[in-house]
Short mmCIF file of N, CA, C and O in Angstrom, two decimals:
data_model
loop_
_atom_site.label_atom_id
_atom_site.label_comp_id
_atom_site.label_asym_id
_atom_site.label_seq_id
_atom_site.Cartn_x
_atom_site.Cartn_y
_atom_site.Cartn_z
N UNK P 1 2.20 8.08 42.96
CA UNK P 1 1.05 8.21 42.08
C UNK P 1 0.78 6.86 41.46
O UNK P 1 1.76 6.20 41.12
N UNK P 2 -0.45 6.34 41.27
CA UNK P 2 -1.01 5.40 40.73
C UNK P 2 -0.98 5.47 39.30
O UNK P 2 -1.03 6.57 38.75
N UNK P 3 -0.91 4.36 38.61
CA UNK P 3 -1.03 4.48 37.27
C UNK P 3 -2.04 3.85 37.21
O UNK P 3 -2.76 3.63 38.18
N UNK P 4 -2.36 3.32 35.56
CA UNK P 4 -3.64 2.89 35.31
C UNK P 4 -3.96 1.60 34.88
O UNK P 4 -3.28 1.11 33.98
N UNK P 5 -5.06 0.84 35.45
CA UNK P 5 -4.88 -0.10 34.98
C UNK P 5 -6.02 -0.68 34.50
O UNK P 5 -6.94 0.08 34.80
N UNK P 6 -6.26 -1.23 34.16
CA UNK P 6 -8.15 -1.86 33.19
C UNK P 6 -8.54 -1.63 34.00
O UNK P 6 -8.47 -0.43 33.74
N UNK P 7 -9.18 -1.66 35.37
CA UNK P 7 -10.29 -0.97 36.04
C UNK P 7 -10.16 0.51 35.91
O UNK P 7 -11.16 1.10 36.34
N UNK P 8 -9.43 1.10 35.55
CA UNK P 8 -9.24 2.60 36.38
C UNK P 8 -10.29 3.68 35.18
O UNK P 8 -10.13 3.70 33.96
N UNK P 9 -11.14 4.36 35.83
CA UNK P 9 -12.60 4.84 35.37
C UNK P 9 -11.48 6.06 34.66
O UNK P 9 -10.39 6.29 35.20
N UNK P 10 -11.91 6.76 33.41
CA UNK P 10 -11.54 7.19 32.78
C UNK P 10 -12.72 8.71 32.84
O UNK P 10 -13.94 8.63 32.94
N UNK P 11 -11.93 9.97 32.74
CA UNK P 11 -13.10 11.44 32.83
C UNK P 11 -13.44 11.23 31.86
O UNK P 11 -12.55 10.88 31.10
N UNK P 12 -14.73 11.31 31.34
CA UNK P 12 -15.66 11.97 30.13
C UNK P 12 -15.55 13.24 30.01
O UNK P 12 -15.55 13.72 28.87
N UNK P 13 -15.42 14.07 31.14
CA UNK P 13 -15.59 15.46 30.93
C UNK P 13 -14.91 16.00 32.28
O UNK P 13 -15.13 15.29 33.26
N UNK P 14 -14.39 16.73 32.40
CA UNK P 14 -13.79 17.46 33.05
C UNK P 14 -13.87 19.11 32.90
O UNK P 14 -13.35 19.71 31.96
N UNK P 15 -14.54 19.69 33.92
CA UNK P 15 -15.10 21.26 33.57
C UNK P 15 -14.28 22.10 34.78
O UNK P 15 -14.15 21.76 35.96
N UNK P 16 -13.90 22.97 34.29
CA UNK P 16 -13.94 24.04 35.67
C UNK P 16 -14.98 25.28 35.60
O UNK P 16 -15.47 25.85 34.63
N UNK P 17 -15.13 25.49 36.98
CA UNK P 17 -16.52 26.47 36.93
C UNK P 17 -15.12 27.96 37.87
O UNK P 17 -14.54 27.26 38.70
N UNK P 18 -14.80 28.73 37.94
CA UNK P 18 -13.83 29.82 37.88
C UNK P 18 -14.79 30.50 38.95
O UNK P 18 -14.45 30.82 40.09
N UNK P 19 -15.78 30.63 38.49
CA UNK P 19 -16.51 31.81 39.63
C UNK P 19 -16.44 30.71 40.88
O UNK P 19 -15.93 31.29 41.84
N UNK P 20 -16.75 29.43 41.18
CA UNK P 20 -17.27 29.09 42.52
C UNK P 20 -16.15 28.63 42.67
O UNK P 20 -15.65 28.88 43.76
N UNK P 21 -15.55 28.04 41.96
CA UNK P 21 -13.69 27.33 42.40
C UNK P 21 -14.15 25.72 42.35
O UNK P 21 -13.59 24.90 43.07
N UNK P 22 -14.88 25.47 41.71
CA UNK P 22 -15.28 23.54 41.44
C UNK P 22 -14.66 23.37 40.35
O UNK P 22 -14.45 24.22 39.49
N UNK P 23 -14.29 22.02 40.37
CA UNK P 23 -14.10 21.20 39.43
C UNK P 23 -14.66 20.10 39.15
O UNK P 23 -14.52 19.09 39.85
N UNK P 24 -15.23 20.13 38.30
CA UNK P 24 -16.59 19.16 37.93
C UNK P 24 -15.82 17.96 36.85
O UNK P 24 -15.32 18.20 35.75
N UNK P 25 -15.90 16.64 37.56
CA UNK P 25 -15.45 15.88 36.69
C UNK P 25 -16.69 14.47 36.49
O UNK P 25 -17.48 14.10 37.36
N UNK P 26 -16.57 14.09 35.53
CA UNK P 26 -17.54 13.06 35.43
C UNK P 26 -16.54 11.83 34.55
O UNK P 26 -15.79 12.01 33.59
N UNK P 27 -16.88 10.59 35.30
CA UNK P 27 -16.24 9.50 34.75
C UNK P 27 -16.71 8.70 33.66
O UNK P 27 -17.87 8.98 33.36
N UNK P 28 -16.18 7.79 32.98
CA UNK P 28 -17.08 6.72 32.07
C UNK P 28 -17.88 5.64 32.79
O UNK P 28 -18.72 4.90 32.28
N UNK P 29 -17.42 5.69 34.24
CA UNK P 29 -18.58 4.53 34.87
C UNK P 29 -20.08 4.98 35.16
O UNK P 29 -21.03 4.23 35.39
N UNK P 30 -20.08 6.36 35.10
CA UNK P 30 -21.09 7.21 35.45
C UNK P 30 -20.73 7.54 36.71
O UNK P 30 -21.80 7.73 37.28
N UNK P 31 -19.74 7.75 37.58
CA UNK P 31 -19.05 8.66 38.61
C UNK P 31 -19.13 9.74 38.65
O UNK P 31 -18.61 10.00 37.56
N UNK P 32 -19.44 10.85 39.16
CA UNK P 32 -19.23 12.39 38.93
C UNK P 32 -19.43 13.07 40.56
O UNK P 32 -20.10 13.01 41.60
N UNK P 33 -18.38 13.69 39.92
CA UNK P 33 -17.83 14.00 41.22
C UNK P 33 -17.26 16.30 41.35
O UNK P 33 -16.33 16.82 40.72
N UNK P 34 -18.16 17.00 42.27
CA UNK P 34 -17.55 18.26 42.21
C UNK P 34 -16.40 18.57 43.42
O UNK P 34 -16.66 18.57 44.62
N UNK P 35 -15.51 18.75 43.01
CA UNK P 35 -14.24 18.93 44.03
C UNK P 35 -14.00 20.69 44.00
O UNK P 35 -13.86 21.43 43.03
N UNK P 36 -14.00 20.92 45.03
CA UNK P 36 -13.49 22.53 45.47
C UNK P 36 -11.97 22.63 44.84
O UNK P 36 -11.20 21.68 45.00
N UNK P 37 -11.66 23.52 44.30
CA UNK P 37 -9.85 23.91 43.90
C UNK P 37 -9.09 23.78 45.41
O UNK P 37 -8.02 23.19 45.46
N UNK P 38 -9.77 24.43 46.77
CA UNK P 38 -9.60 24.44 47.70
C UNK P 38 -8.93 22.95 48.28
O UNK P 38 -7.92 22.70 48.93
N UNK P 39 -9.78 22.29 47.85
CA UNK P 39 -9.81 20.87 48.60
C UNK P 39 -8.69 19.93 47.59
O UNK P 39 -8.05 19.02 48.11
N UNK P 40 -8.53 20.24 46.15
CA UNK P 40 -7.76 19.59 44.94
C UNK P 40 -6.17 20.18 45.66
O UNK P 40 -5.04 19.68 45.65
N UNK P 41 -6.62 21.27 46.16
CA UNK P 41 -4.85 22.05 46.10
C UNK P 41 -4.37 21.56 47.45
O UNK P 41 -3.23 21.08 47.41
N UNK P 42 -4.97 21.56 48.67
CA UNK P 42 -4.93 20.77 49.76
C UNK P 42 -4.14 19.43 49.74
O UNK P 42 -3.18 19.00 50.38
N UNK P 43 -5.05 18.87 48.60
CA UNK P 43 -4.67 17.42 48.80
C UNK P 43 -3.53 17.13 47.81
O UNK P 43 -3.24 15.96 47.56
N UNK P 44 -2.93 18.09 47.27
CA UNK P 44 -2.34 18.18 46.09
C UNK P 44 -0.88 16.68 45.71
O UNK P 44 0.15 16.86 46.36
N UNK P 45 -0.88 15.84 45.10
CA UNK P 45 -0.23 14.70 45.14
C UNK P 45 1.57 15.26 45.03
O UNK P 45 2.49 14.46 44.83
N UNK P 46 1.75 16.59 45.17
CA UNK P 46 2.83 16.66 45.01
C UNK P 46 4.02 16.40 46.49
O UNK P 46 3.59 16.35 47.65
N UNK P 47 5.15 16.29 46.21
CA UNK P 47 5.81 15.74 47.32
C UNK P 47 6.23 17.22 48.05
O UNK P 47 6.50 17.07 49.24
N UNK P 48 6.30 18.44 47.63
CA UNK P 48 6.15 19.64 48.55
C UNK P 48 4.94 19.88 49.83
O UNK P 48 5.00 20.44 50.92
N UNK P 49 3.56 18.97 48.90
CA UNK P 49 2.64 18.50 50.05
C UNK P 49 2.61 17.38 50.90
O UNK P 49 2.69 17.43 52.13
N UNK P 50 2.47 16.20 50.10
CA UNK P 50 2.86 15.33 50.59
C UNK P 50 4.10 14.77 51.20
O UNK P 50 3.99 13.63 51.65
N UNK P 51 5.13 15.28 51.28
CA UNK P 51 6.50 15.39 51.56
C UNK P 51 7.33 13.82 50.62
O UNK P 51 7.18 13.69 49.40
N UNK P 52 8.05 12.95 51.35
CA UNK P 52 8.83 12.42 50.49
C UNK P 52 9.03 11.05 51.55
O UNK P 52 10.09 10.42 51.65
N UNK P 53 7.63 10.72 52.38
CA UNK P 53 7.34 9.30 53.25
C UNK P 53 6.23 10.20 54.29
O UNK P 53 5.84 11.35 54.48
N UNK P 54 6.09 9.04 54.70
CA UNK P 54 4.92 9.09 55.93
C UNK P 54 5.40 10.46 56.70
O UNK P 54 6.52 10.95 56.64
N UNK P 55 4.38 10.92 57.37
CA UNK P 55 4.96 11.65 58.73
C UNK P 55 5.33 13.08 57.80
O UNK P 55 4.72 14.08 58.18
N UNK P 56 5.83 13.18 57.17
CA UNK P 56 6.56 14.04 56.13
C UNK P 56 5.77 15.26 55.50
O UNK P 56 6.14 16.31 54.98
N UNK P 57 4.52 14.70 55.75
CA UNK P 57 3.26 16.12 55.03
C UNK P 57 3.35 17.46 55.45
O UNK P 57 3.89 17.75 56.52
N UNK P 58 2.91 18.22 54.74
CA UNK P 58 3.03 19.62 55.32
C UNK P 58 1.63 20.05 55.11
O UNK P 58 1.03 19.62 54.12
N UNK P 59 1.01 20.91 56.00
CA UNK P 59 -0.09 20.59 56.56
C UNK P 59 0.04 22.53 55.30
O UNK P 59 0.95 23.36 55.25
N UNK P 60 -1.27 22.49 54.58
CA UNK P 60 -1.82 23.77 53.80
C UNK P 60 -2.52 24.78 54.87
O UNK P 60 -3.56 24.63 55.51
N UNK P 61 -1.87 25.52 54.86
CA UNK P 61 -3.36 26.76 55.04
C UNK P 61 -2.89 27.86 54.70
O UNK P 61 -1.76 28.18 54.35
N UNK P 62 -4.49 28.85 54.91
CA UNK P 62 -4.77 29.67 53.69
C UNK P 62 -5.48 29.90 52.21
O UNK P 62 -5.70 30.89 51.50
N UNK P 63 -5.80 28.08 52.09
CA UNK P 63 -5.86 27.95 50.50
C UNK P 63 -7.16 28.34 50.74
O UNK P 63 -7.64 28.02 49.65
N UNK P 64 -8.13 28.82 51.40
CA UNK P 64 -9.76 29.13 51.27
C UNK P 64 -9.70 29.45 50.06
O UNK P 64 -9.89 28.50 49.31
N UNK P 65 -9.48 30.62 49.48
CA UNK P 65 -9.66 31.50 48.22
C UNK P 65 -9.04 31.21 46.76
O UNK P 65 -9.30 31.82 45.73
N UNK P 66 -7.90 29.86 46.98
CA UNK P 66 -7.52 29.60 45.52
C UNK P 66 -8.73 28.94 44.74
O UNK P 66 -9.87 28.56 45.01
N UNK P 67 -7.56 29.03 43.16
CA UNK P 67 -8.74 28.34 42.33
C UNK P 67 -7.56 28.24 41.07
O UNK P 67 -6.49 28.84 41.04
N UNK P 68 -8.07 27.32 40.10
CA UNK P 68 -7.28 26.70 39.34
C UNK P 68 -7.37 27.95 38.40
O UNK P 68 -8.33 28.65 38.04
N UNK P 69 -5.52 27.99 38.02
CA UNK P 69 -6.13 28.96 36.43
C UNK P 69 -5.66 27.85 35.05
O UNK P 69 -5.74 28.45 33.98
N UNK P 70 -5.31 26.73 34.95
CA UNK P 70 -5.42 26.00 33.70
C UNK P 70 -5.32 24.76 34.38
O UNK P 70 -5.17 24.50 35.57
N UNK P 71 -5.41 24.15 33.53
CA UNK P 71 -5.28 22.13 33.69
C UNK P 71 -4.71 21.87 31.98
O UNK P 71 -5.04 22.27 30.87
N UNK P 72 -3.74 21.01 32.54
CA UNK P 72 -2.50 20.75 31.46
C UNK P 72 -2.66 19.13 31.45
O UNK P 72 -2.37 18.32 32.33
N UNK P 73 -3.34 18.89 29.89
CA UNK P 73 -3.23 16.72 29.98
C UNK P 73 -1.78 16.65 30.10
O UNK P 73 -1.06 17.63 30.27
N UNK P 74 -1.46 15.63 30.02
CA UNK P 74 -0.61 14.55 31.08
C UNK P 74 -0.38 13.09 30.05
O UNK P 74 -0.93 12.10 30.55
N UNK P 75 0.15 12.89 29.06
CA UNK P 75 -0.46 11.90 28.41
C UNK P 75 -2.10 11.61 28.62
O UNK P 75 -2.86 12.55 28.84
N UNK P 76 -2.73 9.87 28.50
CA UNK P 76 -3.30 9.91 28.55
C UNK P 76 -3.73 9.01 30.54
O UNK P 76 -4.17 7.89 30.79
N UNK P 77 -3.42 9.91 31.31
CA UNK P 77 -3.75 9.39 32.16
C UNK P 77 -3.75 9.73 33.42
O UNK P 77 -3.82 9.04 34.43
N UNK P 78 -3.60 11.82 33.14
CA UNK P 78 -3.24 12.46 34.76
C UNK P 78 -3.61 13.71 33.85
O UNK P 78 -3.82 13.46 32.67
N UNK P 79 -3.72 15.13 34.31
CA UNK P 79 -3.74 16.18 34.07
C UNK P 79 -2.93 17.05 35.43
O UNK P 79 -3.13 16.78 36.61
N UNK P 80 -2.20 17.91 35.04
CA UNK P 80 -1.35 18.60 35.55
C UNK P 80 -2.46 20.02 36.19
O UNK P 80 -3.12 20.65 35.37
N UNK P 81 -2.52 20.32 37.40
CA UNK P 81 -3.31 21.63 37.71
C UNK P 81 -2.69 22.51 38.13
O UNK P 81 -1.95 22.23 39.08
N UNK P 82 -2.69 24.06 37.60
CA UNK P 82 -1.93 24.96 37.84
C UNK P 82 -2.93 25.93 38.77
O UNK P 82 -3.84 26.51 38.20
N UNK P 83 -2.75 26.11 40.22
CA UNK P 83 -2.98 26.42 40.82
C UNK P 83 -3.18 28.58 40.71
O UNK P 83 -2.47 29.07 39.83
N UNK P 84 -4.05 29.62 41.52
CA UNK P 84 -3.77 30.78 41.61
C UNK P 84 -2.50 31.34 42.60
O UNK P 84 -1.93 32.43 42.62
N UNK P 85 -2.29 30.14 43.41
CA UNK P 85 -1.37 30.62 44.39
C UNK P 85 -0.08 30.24 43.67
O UNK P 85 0.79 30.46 44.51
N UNK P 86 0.55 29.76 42.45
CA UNK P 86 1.66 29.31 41.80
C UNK P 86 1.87 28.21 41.73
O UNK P 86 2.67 27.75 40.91
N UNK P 87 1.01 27.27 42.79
CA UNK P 87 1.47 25.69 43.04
C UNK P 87 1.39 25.28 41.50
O UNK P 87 0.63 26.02 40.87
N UNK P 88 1.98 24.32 40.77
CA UNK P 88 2.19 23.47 40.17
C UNK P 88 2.41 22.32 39.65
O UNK P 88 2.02 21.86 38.58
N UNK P 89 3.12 21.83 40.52
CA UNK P 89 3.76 20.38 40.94
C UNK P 89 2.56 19.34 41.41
O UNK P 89 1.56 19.56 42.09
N UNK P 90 3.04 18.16 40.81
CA UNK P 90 2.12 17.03 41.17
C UNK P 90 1.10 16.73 40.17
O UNK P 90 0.21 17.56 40.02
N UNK P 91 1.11 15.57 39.40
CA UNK P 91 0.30 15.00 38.50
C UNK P 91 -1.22 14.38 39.28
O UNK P 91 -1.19 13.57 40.20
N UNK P 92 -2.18 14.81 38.84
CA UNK P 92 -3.44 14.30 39.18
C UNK P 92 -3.69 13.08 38.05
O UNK P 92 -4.18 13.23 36.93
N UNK P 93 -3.19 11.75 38.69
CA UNK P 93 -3.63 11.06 37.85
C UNK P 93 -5.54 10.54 37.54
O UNK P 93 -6.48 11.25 37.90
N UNK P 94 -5.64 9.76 37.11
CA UNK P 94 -7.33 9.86 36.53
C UNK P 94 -7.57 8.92 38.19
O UNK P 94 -8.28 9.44 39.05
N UNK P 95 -7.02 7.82 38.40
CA UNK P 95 -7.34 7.32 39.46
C UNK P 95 -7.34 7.78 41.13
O UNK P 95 -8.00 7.40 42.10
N UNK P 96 -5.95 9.04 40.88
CA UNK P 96 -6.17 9.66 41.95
C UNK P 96 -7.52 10.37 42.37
O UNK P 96 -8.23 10.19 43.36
N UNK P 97 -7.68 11.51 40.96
CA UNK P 97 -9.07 12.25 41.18
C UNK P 97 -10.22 11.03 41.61
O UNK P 97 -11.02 11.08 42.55
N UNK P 98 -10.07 10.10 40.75
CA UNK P 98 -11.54 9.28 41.42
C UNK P 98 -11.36 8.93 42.68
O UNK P 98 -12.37 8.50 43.24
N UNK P 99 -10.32 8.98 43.37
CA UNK P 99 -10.06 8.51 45.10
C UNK P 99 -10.65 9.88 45.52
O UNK P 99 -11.56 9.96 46.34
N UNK P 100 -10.06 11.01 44.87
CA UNK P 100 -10.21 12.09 45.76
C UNK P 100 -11.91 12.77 45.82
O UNK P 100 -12.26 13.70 46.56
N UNK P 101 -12.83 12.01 44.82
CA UNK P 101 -14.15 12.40 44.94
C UNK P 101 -14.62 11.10 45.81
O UNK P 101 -15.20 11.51 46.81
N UNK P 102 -14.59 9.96 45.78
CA UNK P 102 -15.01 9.14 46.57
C UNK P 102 -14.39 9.25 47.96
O UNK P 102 -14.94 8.46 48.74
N UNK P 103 -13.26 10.10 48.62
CA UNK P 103 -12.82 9.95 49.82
C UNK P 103 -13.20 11.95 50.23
O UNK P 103 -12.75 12.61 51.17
N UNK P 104 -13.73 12.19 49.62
CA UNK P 104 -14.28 14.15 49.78
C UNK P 104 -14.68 14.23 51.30
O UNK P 104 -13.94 14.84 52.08
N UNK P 105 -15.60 13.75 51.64
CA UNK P 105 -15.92 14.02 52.66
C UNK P 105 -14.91 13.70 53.80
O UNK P 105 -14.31 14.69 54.22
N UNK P 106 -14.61 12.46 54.39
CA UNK P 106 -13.51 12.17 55.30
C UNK P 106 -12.20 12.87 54.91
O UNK P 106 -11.92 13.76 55.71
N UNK P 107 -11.44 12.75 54.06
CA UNK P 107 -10.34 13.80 53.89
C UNK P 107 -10.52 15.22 54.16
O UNK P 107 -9.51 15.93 54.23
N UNK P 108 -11.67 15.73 54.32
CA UNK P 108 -12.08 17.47 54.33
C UNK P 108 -12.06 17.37 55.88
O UNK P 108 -11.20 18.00 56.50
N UNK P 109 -13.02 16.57 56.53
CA UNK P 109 -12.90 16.39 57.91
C UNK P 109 -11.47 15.95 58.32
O UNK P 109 -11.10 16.55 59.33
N UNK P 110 -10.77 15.27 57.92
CA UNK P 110 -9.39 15.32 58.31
C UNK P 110 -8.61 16.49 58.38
O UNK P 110 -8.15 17.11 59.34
N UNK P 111 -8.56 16.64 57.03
CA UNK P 111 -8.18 18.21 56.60
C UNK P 111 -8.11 19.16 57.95
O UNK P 111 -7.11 19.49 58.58
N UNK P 112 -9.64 19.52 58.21
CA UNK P 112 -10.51 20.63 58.85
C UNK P 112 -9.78 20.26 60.00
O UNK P 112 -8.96 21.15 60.23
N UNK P 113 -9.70 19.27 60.91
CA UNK P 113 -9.39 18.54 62.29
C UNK P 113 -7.87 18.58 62.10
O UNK P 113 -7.44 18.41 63.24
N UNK P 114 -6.93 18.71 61.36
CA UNK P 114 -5.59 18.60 61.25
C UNK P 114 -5.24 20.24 61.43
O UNK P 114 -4.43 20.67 62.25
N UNK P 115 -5.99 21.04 60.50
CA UNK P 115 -5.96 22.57 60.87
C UNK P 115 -6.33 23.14 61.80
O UNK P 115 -5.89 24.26 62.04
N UNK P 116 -7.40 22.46 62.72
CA UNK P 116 -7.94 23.18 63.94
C UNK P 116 -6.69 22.26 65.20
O UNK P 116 -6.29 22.83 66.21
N UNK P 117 -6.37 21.17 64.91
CA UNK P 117 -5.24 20.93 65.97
C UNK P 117 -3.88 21.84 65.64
O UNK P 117 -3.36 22.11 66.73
N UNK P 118 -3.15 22.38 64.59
CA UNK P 118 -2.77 23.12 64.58
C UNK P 118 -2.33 24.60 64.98
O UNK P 118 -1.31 25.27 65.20
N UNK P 119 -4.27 24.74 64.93
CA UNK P 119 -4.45 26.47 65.51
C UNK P 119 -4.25 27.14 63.61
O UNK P 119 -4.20 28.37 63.53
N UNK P 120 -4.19 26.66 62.78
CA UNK P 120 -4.26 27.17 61.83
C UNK P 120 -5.58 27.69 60.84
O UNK P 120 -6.67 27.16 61.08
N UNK P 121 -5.54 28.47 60.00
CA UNK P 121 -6.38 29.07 59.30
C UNK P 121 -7.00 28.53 57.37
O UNK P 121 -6.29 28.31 56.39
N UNK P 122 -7.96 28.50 57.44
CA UNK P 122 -8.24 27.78 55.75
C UNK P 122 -7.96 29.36 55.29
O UNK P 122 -7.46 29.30 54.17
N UNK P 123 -8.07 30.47 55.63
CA UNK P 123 -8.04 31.97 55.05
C UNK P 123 -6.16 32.31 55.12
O UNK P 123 -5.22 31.83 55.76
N UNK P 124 -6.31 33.39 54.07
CA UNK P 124 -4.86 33.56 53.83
C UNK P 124 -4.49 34.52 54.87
O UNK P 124 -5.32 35.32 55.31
N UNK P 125 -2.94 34.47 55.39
CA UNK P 125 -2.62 35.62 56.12
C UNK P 125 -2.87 36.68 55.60
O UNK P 125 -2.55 36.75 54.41
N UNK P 126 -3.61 38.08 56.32
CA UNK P 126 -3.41 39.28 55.69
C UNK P 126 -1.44 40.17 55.93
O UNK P 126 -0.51 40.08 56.73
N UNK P 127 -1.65 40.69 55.06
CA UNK P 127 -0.30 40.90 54.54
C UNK P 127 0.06 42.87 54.96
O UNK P 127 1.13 43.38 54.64
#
């Protein structure tokens, strides 16, 4: 995780919308950016996702239908997101989220292309 440093754009506001599963964040540079819970939990900076080096990731699916049920500050410089599926883990620092709205589109297409080489599903197993 990145920390912060005099460039690093700071949220003005940070909203969650519950019915559609966005997270609406807007920066002090005038950045604003809506991220799916879907796509936040995906990319989630924790090392259960990201594993613990390269090569090491573990690829999500299922998450179609999550959505955040709180966001926990972090000092002043990450907020913690507590996921519907239990996830927890992994600090969203302020600089990460601004990577993760400026890189939305290519990471989703990665995403999408990493799950369809798989043979895997964005929908949850039925049970």
């Amino acid at each position: 995780m990145s920390g912060l440093n005099a460039n690093t754009p700071i949220p003005s506001e940070i909203r969650l919308h519950q019915q559609s599963r966005v997270l609406e964040l807007q920066f002090d540079d005038g950045a604003q950016f809506s991220l799916p819970c879907e796509y936040l939990r995906v990319c989630s900076p924790s090392a259960s996702v990201r594993g613990h080096g390269p090569g090491q990731e573990v690829l999500q699916t299922g998450k179609r239908a999550v959505n955040i049920v709180s966001i926990e500050p972090v000092g002043h410089y990450a907020v913690k997101l507590v996921f519907s599926d239990g996830h927890d883990s992994g600090l969203y620092s302020w600089d990460y989220l601004y990577q993760l709205g400026q890189e939305h589109d290519q990471r989703w297409a990665d995403y999408l292309a990493r799950l369809a080489a798989a043979g895997a599903s964005r929908d949850p197993v039925a049970s």
